[in-house]
Structures are given as structure tokens and as C-alpha cells.
Amino acid sequence: MARGLQLPAEGKKRVVIEDVAPEIDCGRFAAKRTVGEAVQVRAAVFGDGHDLISCHALYRPGDESEWQTAPMLPAGNDCWEAEFRVSKLGKYFFTVEGWVDRFKTWRADLRKRIAAGQDLTIELEIGARLIEDAAKRASEADAAKLLIQAKAIRSGDSGVAVSDELFATMQRNPELALATRYDRELAVQVDRVKARFSTWYEFFPRSTAREPGAHGTFRDCEAHLPYVASMAFDVVYLPPIHPVGHTFRKGKNNSPVAQPGEEGSPWAIGDESGGHTAIHPQLGTLEDFQSLLATAKSL
């Protein structure tokens, strides 16, 4: 027996979804975006026969289970497009869902029958039933509106039947029992804006003193920032600014033993004046450091 005959429900799912983008290496890797950016979703979505189809992108942050939807619009040659924005750090997931849209097909055919001056009695009854079915899965507000519109259409109001208002309400409440969903959930990794591109400049605060042999301070660092900015760097990176331990100090030129008067490695954190939550006394105060941050931000 053919595989298709073993799954009759699948045989009724007449929409095919292919070439979903962004998809990297068959979904093995996540696409990349930064906070606030849009993710443009693109897919080839098509079906057999002359019935019209609709589709949407489904997306959700990785820490949420509920899918949100973004309607996909036709972009020519069976291609459909949608976009959604990523508003927080972490992973997002998305996929594509498509279905044969009975209401959209009925509406398009009704327009032709109206233009040809045909009897619309049967067609309007079919449409009224489609709308009443949609009311069963709609929100309370949409359901009330749909039932009123179905009654008007059953009484012969073809204007309501082809109205944009009705179409928009029906699109919000699609019939998805036989929808096709893409067989993968694709990932988008959302990073900070600086992850797009940045140039980092590292310097040692103790080496920024204006006089040879002196120990640099945060105030000296602050005076050095315009020079860094003039070279188009946009990130300043400092080694640890905490007190330096006394035991097993490394000396200059990576010597494993420090000589008297040598400051030691800033990565050897902690002495009698404090540890990770303290500032090296020779660099300045917390207020000095905050002033350094403010100047860096302004540049």
C-alpha cells in the first residue's frame, strides 16, 4: 500500500511548504539578529487545483510556549513573505503554516458571479455557513460580528460578503484543521546591538599616567578616551581594576617572580583592601570610575 494511503488525514493537507528562509544548514544552526531587528520570513507555499491558499509565520521567544502569528503576503511565483520583530535577548523559534482558504476562494468566485450577473442564492448560503463556522473559533467580539454578517449575507447582502471588514475578520480566524505546518521549527539567536559589529580597544589603566613611572588613574583613562574615539573604536576594554594580591606576583615581561616595586598582574585579584567588589586604591574611587563610564558613553 502506498504510504499516502496509510495517512488519509495527511492526504487532505493539500498545501506544500518549501524553501523556508532564513534556514541555515537545514535548521542545524540559528539565524542571527540583534534586539529590535526584524526577521524576514520567506517561503514557497503552494497547493494543487485552483483553490486559493493562505499562510502565516508562527514565532515565539524560546522561553514562551504560545505561538504568535504574522500573516504572510504573496511575493510572486508561489513565494510568500512575512516579518516579525525580536524584542529580547535569547532564542526565538519560528515556522510556517499554510492552508487551503475556503473563504478566500469563495469570495473570489463570488466576485466573478456578481460581475456576471448570476443568481447568488446558493453561493451566499455557502458563504454564510463558512462565516458561522468561523464564529465558533473566534473571540467573543469577532464571533458576534461574524454572526451579524452571516445573517446579512443569507438575506442577500452581497456587499457585506465581499467587504474588506469581513475579509479581515475571517483572516484573523482561519480554518486550520487541515493546515500544513513546515516540518521544522527554526531558530533565531538574538544578541545585543553591539554584536552586529564593534571594534575593541584594550588598555591598562596603570599605563595611562601622563608622567613616566607614575601609576595611571581613572582620571588619566578619561583623558585618554578622546584619542581612542578618534581612531573609530567603539568599545573600550579594561583588564580587572581590583586590588592586586601580594603573593606569587608576576613581574614585568611575564616573569613568574615580581621584583620589589612591581605592581603584579591585575588578574591576581585581592589584597587587604578588598577583592572583586573593590577598586585598586591607586586607580581612584568609584566616583572616578563612574565619571570614566559617563565620558565613554558620551563618545
mmCIF file of C-alpha atoms in Angstrom:
data_model
loop_
_atom_site.group_PDB
_atom_site.id
_atom_site.type_symbol
_atom_site.label_atom_id
_atom_site.label_comp_id
_atom_site.label_asym_id
_atom_site.label_seq_id
_atom_site.Cartn_x
_atom_site.Cartn_y
_atom_site.Cartn_z
ATOM 1 C CA MET A 1 0.000 0.000 0.000
ATOM 2 C CA ALA A 2 1.311 3.456 -0.843
ATOM 3 C CA ARG A 3 2.428 5.496 2.133
ATOM 4 C CA GLY A 4 -0.030 8.273 1.286
ATOM 5 C CA LEU A 5 -2.957 5.889 1.644
ATOM 6 C CA GLN A 6 -1.905 4.971 5.183
ATOM 7 C CA LEU A 7 -2.401 8.550 6.351
ATOM 8 C CA PRO A 8 -5.746 9.773 4.989
ATOM 9 C CA ALA A 9 -5.646 12.961 7.088
ATOM 10 C CA GLU A 10 -2.308 13.867 5.538
ATOM 11 C CA GLY A 11 -3.772 13.324 2.097
ATOM 12 C CA LYS A 12 -6.253 16.100 2.791
ATOM 13 C CA LYS A 13 -3.482 18.531 3.652
ATOM 14 C CA ARG A 14 -3.052 19.894 0.161
ATOM 15 C CA VAL A 15 -0.583 22.711 0.788
ATOM 16 C CA VAL A 16 3.154 22.250 0.260
ATOM 17 C CA ILE A 17 5.762 24.385 2.046
ATOM 18 C CA GLU A 18 9.329 24.567 0.736
ATOM 19 C CA ASP A 19 12.419 26.807 0.674
ATOM 20 C CA VAL A 20 11.795 28.460 4.039
ATOM 21 C CA ALA A 21 14.238 31.233 4.875
ATOM 22 C CA PRO A 22 16.178 32.078 6.918
ATOM 23 C CA GLU A 23 17.182 28.442 7.323
ATOM 24 C CA ILE A 24 20.867 27.625 7.804
ATOM 25 C CA ASP A 25 22.138 24.134 7.015
ATOM 26 C CA CYS A 26 18.679 22.534 7.178
ATOM 27 C CA GLY A 27 17.983 24.212 10.508
ATOM 28 C CA ARG A 28 21.090 22.926 12.303
ATOM 29 C CA PHE A 29 22.190 26.470 13.081
ATOM 30 C CA ALA A 30 20.283 29.551 14.199
ATOM 31 C CA ALA A 31 19.975 32.701 12.138
ATOM 32 C CA LYS A 32 21.356 35.796 13.866
ATOM 33 C CA ARG A 33 19.633 39.055 14.731
ATOM 34 C CA THR A 34 20.037 41.773 17.350
ATOM 35 C CA VAL A 35 17.425 43.189 19.698
ATOM 36 C CA GLY A 36 14.833 45.276 17.843
ATOM 37 C CA GLU A 37 15.598 43.907 14.392
ATOM 38 C CA ALA A 38 13.049 42.316 12.071
ATOM 39 C CA VAL A 39 13.214 38.718 10.903
ATOM 40 C CA GLN A 40 12.038 38.432 7.298
ATOM 41 C CA VAL A 41 10.465 35.028 6.737
ATOM 42 C CA ARG A 42 10.161 33.785 3.181
ATOM 43 C CA ALA A 43 8.770 30.510 1.845
ATOM 44 C CA ALA A 44 7.401 28.824 -1.260
ATOM 45 C CA VAL A 45 3.822 27.847 -0.399
ATOM 46 C CA PHE A 46 1.503 26.283 -2.961
ATOM 47 C CA GLY A 47 -1.224 23.702 -3.419
ATOM 48 C CA ASP A 48 -2.979 21.637 -6.053
ATOM 49 C CA GLY A 49 -6.001 22.792 -8.006
ATOM 50 C CA HIS A 50 -7.474 26.266 -8.305
ATOM 51 C CA ASP A 51 -8.357 26.877 -4.660
ATOM 52 C CA LEU A 52 -6.671 29.882 -3.070
ATOM 53 C CA ILE A 53 -4.340 29.435 -0.138
ATOM 54 C CA SER A 54 -3.285 31.482 2.857
ATOM 55 C CA CYS A 55 -0.302 31.155 5.157
ATOM 56 C CA HIS A 56 1.326 32.760 8.127
ATOM 57 C CA ALA A 57 4.582 32.670 10.026
ATOM 58 C CA LEU A 58 4.447 31.339 13.571
ATOM 59 C CA TYR A 59 7.011 32.673 16.035
ATOM 60 C CA ARG A 60 7.715 32.715 19.763
ATOM 61 C CA PRO A 61 10.513 33.580 22.184
ATOM 62 C CA GLY A 62 12.324 30.488 23.405
ATOM 63 C CA ASP A 63 11.020 30.928 26.965
ATOM 64 C CA GLU A 64 7.372 31.045 25.863
ATOM 65 C CA SER A 65 5.118 28.252 24.594
ATOM 66 C CA GLU A 66 2.406 30.275 22.850
ATOM 67 C CA TRP A 67 2.867 30.963 19.148
ATOM 68 C CA GLN A 68 2.266 34.416 17.739
ATOM 69 C CA THR A 69 1.320 34.837 14.079
ATOM 70 C CA ALA A 70 2.446 37.145 11.297
ATOM 71 C CA PRO A 71 0.360 36.998 8.093
ATOM 72 C CA MET A 72 2.356 36.120 5.002
ATOM 73 C CA LEU A 73 1.745 38.132 1.843
ATOM 74 C CA PRO A 74 2.248 36.877 -1.723
ATOM 75 C CA ALA A 75 5.507 37.970 -3.329
ATOM 76 C CA GLY A 76 5.068 36.318 -6.738
ATOM 77 C CA ASN A 77 5.726 32.856 -8.174
ATOM 78 C CA ASP A 78 4.333 30.959 -5.152
ATOM 79 C CA CYS A 79 6.589 32.926 -2.820
ATOM 80 C CA TRP A 80 5.176 34.371 0.413
ATOM 81 C CA GLU A 81 6.751 36.775 2.887
ATOM 82 C CA ALA A 82 6.203 37.956 6.456
ATOM 83 C CA GLU A 83 8.243 39.550 9.198
ATOM 84 C CA PHE A 84 8.315 39.727 12.953
ATOM 85 C CA ARG A 85 10.477 41.672 15.374
ATOM 86 C CA VAL A 86 12.650 40.247 18.114
ATOM 87 C CA SER A 87 12.458 42.335 21.260
ATOM 88 C CA LYS A 88 14.613 40.499 23.793
ATOM 89 C CA LEU A 89 17.847 38.562 24.089
ATOM 90 C CA GLY A 90 17.966 34.818 23.640
ATOM 91 C CA LYS A 91 16.479 32.420 21.140
ATOM 92 C CA TYR A 92 13.317 32.768 19.119
ATOM 93 C CA PHE A 93 11.700 29.968 17.150
ATOM 94 C CA PHE A 94 9.622 30.224 14.002
ATOM 95 C CA THR A 95 7.969 28.103 11.360
ATOM 96 C CA VAL A 96 5.424 28.462 8.533
ATOM 97 C CA GLU A 97 1.868 27.186 8.260
ATOM 98 C CA GLY A 98 -0.311 27.144 5.129
ATOM 99 C CA TRP A 99 -3.826 26.022 4.291
ATOM 100 C CA VAL A 100 -6.440 25.950 1.545
ATOM 101 C CA ASP A 101 -8.504 29.034 2.296
ATOM 102 C CA ARG A 102 -12.114 28.116 1.597
ATOM 103 C CA PHE A 103 -13.443 31.559 2.444
ATOM 104 C CA LYS A 104 -10.918 33.399 0.279
ATOM 105 C CA THR A 105 -11.716 31.044 -2.611
ATOM 106 C CA TRP A 106 -15.441 31.516 -2.111
ATOM 107 C CA ARG A 107 -15.053 35.298 -2.001
ATOM 108 C CA ALA A 108 -13.040 35.398 -5.233
ATOM 109 C CA ASP A 109 -15.594 33.207 -7.013
ATOM 110 C CA LEU A 110 -18.464 35.310 -5.655
ATOM 111 C CA ARG A 111 -16.936 38.449 -7.156
ATOM 112 C CA LYS A 112 -16.947 36.764 -10.565
ATOM 113 C CA ARG A 113 -20.553 35.645 -10.180
ATOM 114 C CA ILE A 114 -21.594 39.169 -9.174
ATOM 115 C CA ALA A 115 -19.821 40.610 -12.236
ATOM 116 C CA ALA A 116 -21.562 38.038 -14.464
ATOM 117 C CA GLY A 117 -24.988 38.850 -13.003
ATOM 118 C CA GLN A 118 -25.636 35.268 -11.841
ATOM 119 C CA ASP A 119 -28.111 34.092 -9.222
ATOM 120 C CA LEU A 120 -26.263 34.242 -5.894
ATOM 121 C CA THR A 121 -28.714 32.431 -3.625
ATOM 122 C CA ILE A 122 -26.749 29.198 -3.227
ATOM 123 C CA GLU A 123 -23.386 30.952 -3.109
ATOM 124 C CA LEU A 124 -24.499 33.321 -0.356
ATOM 125 C CA GLU A 125 -25.794 30.399 1.694
ATOM 126 C CA ILE A 126 -22.435 28.647 1.366
ATOM 127 C CA GLY A 127 -20.649 31.789 2.468
ATOM 128 C CA ALA A 128 -22.974 32.317 5.442
ATOM 129 C CA ARG A 129 -22.177 28.801 6.662
ATOM 130 C CA LEU A 130 -18.430 29.357 6.311
ATOM 131 C CA ILE A 131 -18.763 32.520 8.380
ATOM 132 C CA GLU A 132 -20.856 30.793 11.050
ATOM 133 C CA ASP A 133 -18.206 28.083 11.318
ATOM 134 C CA ALA A 134 -15.556 30.766 11.814
ATOM 135 C CA ALA A 135 -17.637 32.343 14.592
ATOM 136 C CA LYS A 136 -17.287 29.102 16.583
ATOM 137 C CA ARG A 137 -13.491 29.506 16.790
ATOM 138 C CA ALA A 138 -13.374 33.307 17.033
ATOM 139 C CA SER A 139 -13.075 35.599 20.020
ATOM 140 C CA GLU A 140 -16.300 36.809 21.580
ATOM 141 C CA ALA A 141 -16.123 40.187 19.832
ATOM 142 C CA ASP A 142 -15.311 38.691 16.420
ATOM 143 C CA ALA A 143 -17.934 35.963 16.835
ATOM 144 C CA ALA A 144 -20.707 38.482 17.463
ATOM 145 C CA LYS A 145 -19.671 40.475 14.424
ATOM 146 C CA LEU A 146 -19.450 37.389 12.200
ATOM 147 C CA LEU A 147 -22.911 36.139 13.143
ATOM 148 C CA ILE A 148 -24.428 39.501 12.232
ATOM 149 C CA GLN A 149 -22.609 39.461 8.897
ATOM 150 C CA ALA A 150 -23.645 35.861 8.172
ATOM 151 C CA LYS A 151 -27.281 36.798 8.742
ATOM 152 C CA ALA A 152 -26.984 39.768 6.376
ATOM 153 C CA ILE A 153 -25.379 37.615 3.680
ATOM 154 C CA ARG A 154 -28.022 34.902 3.997
ATOM 155 C CA SER A 155 -30.635 37.602 3.429
ATOM 156 C CA GLY A 156 -28.939 38.510 0.128
ATOM 157 C CA ASP A 157 -26.443 41.265 1.023
ATOM 158 C CA SER A 158 -23.571 40.536 -1.363
ATOM 159 C CA GLY A 159 -21.898 43.833 -0.442
ATOM 160 C CA VAL A 160 -21.178 42.561 3.057
ATOM 161 C CA ALA A 161 -19.954 39.272 1.569
ATOM 162 C CA VAL A 162 -17.112 40.902 -0.349
ATOM 163 C CA SER A 163 -16.342 43.668 2.154
ATOM 164 C CA ASP A 164 -12.808 44.217 3.410
ATOM 165 C CA GLU A 165 -14.065 44.275 7.004
ATOM 166 C CA LEU A 166 -15.478 40.760 6.760
ATOM 167 C CA PHE A 167 -12.371 39.504 4.966
ATOM 168 C CA ALA A 168 -10.077 40.880 7.695
ATOM 169 C CA THR A 169 -12.167 39.243 10.431
ATOM 170 C CA MET A 170 -12.154 35.905 8.630
ATOM 171 C CA GLN A 171 -8.391 36.081 8.139
ATOM 172 C CA ARG A 172 -7.995 36.502 11.902
ATOM 173 C CA ASN A 173 -9.943 33.293 12.453
ATOM 174 C CA PRO A 174 -8.735 30.824 9.833
ATOM 175 C CA GLU A 175 -9.813 27.217 9.486
ATOM 176 C CA LEU A 176 -6.647 25.289 10.356
ATOM 177 C CA ALA A 177 -7.897 21.723 10.811
ATOM 178 C CA LEU A 178 -6.169 20.647 7.581
ATOM 179 C CA ALA A 179 -3.337 23.172 7.601
ATOM 180 C CA THR A 180 0.176 22.086 6.672
ATOM 181 C CA ARG A 181 2.936 23.114 9.052
ATOM 182 C CA TYR A 182 6.567 23.142 7.971
ATOM 183 C CA ASP A 183 8.314 20.134 9.460
ATOM 184 C CA ARG A 184 10.953 22.150 11.310
ATOM 185 C CA GLU A 185 10.987 24.821 13.978
ATOM 186 C CA LEU A 186 13.821 27.139 13.004
ATOM 187 C CA ALA A 187 15.817 29.206 15.468
ATOM 188 C CA VAL A 188 16.947 32.826 15.594
ATOM 189 C CA GLN A 189 19.661 33.805 18.054
ATOM 190 C CA VAL A 190 19.088 37.357 19.305
ATOM 191 C CA ASP A 191 22.124 39.220 20.616
ATOM 192 C CA ARG A 192 22.842 42.738 21.817
ATOM 193 C CA VAL A 193 23.051 45.511 19.225
ATOM 194 C CA LYS A 194 26.840 45.634 19.693
ATOM 195 C CA ALA A 195 27.019 42.104 18.315
ATOM 196 C CA ARG A 196 26.414 43.428 14.789
ATOM 197 C CA PHE A 197 29.889 44.925 14.653
ATOM 198 C CA SER A 198 32.257 46.614 17.070
ATOM 199 C CA THR A 199 35.948 47.439 17.401
ATOM 200 C CA TRP A 200 37.536 46.920 20.801
ATOM 201 C CA TYR A 201 40.427 48.900 22.241
ATOM 202 C CA GLU A 202 42.160 47.477 25.305
ATOM 203 C CA PHE A 203 44.440 49.481 27.514
ATOM 204 C CA PHE A 204 45.788 49.167 31.054
ATOM 205 C CA PRO A 205 44.683 51.993 33.369
ATOM 206 C CA ARG A 206 48.023 51.896 35.203
ATOM 207 C CA SER A 207 49.778 52.686 31.897
ATOM 208 C CA THR A 208 47.853 55.884 31.143
ATOM 209 C CA ALA A 209 49.763 58.158 33.506
ATOM 210 C CA ARG A 210 50.924 61.413 31.893
ATOM 211 C CA GLU A 211 54.293 61.222 33.654
ATOM 212 C CA PRO A 212 56.745 58.334 33.072
ATOM 213 C CA GLY A 213 56.982 55.969 36.044
ATOM 214 C CA ALA A 214 53.765 57.196 37.656
ATOM 215 C CA HIS A 215 50.734 54.934 38.253
ATOM 216 C CA GLY A 216 47.816 55.807 35.995
ATOM 217 C CA THR A 217 44.372 56.618 37.363
ATOM 218 C CA PHE A 218 40.800 56.596 36.104
ATOM 219 C CA ARG A 219 41.129 60.331 35.522
ATOM 220 C CA ASP A 220 44.101 59.618 33.262
ATOM 221 C CA CYS A 221 42.000 56.986 31.455
ATOM 222 C CA GLU A 222 39.215 59.510 30.970
ATOM 223 C CA ALA A 223 41.632 61.965 29.380
ATOM 224 C CA HIS A 224 42.784 59.159 27.029
ATOM 225 C CA LEU A 225 39.276 58.365 25.733
ATOM 226 C CA PRO A 226 39.034 61.089 23.026
ATOM 227 C CA TYR A 227 42.207 59.650 21.452
ATOM 228 C CA VAL A 228 40.615 56.188 21.388
ATOM 229 C CA ALA A 229 37.403 57.558 19.893
ATOM 230 C CA SER A 230 39.367 59.438 17.219
ATOM 231 C CA MET A 231 40.525 56.070 15.844
ATOM 232 C CA ALA A 232 36.869 54.936 15.447
ATOM 233 C CA PHE A 233 36.916 52.378 18.238
ATOM 234 C CA ASP A 234 33.520 51.954 19.854
ATOM 235 C CA VAL A 235 34.359 49.657 22.792
ATOM 236 C CA VAL A 236 36.967 50.265 25.491
ATOM 237 C CA TYR A 237 38.075 47.114 27.258
ATOM 238 C CA LEU A 238 39.945 47.161 30.561
ATOM 239 C CA PRO A 239 41.659 44.366 32.496
ATOM 240 C CA PRO A 240 40.494 43.862 36.106
ATOM 241 C CA ILE A 241 40.519 47.088 38.119
ATOM 242 C CA HIS A 242 40.518 45.371 41.531
ATOM 243 C CA PRO A 243 43.252 45.319 44.194
ATOM 244 C CA VAL A 244 46.194 43.092 43.234
ATOM 245 C CA GLY A 245 47.298 40.242 45.507
ATOM 246 C CA HIS A 246 50.785 40.196 47.044
ATOM 247 C CA THR A 247 51.719 36.517 46.946
ATOM 248 C CA PHE A 248 53.070 34.821 43.828
ATOM 249 C CA ARG A 249 53.123 38.115 41.936
ATOM 250 C CA LYS A 250 54.271 38.001 38.336
ATOM 251 C CA GLY A 251 56.829 40.548 37.239
ATOM 252 C CA LYS A 252 57.370 42.535 34.068
ATOM 253 C CA ASN A 253 57.836 40.789 30.729
ATOM 254 C CA ASN A 254 55.827 37.800 32.050
ATOM 255 C CA SER A 255 58.428 36.927 34.658
ATOM 256 C CA PRO A 256 56.991 34.439 37.200
ATOM 257 C CA VAL A 257 58.568 36.376 40.073
ATOM 258 C CA ALA A 258 57.960 40.077 40.685
ATOM 259 C CA GLN A 259 60.762 42.324 41.788
ATOM 260 C CA PRO A 260 60.291 44.858 44.603
ATOM 261 C CA GLY A 261 58.117 47.761 43.453
ATOM 262 C CA GLU A 262 56.476 45.870 40.564
ATOM 263 C CA GLU A 263 52.706 46.047 40.599
ATOM 264 C CA GLY A 264 51.894 42.430 39.681
ATOM 265 C CA SER A 265 49.261 41.072 37.332
ATOM 266 C CA PRO A 266 45.794 42.715 37.579
ATOM 267 C CA TRP A 267 44.260 39.252 37.156
ATOM 268 C CA ALA A 268 45.649 38.271 40.596
ATOM 269 C CA ILE A 269 42.717 39.797 42.451
ATOM 270 C CA GLY A 270 42.505 40.528 46.163
ATOM 271 C CA ASP A 271 44.561 42.008 48.998
ATOM 272 C CA GLU A 272 43.909 43.590 52.385
ATOM 273 C CA SER A 273 41.953 46.460 50.739
ATOM 274 C CA GLY A 274 39.375 44.199 49.060
ATOM 275 C CA GLY A 275 38.558 41.700 46.347
ATOM 276 C CA HIS A 276 36.202 41.517 43.350
ATOM 277 C CA THR A 277 33.910 44.236 44.684
ATOM 278 C CA ALA A 278 36.721 46.724 45.415
ATOM 279 C CA ILE A 279 38.741 49.125 43.280
ATOM 280 C CA HIS A 280 42.535 49.287 43.311
ATOM 281 C CA PRO A 281 43.281 52.323 45.531
ATOM 282 C CA GLN A 282 45.901 53.719 43.143
ATOM 283 C CA LEU A 283 43.343 53.900 40.302
ATOM 284 C CA GLY A 284 40.939 56.178 42.132
ATOM 285 C CA THR A 285 37.449 55.997 43.580
ATOM 286 C CA LEU A 286 34.143 54.530 42.457
ATOM 287 C CA GLU A 287 33.047 58.059 41.566
ATOM 288 C CA ASP A 288 36.118 58.406 39.338
ATOM 289 C CA PHE A 289 35.208 55.160 37.590
ATOM 290 C CA GLN A 290 31.602 56.291 37.097
ATOM 291 C CA SER A 291 32.902 59.521 35.539
ATOM 292 C CA LEU A 292 35.021 57.396 33.179
ATOM 293 C CA LEU A 293 31.934 55.420 32.162
ATOM 294 C CA ALA A 294 29.910 58.591 31.529
ATOM 295 C CA THR A 295 32.619 60.061 29.296
ATOM 296 C CA ALA A 296 32.955 56.772 27.389
ATOM 297 C CA LYS A 297 29.211 56.737 26.790
ATOM 298 C CA SER A 298 29.237 60.317 25.538
ATOM 299 C CA LEU A 299 31.916 59.400 22.991
#
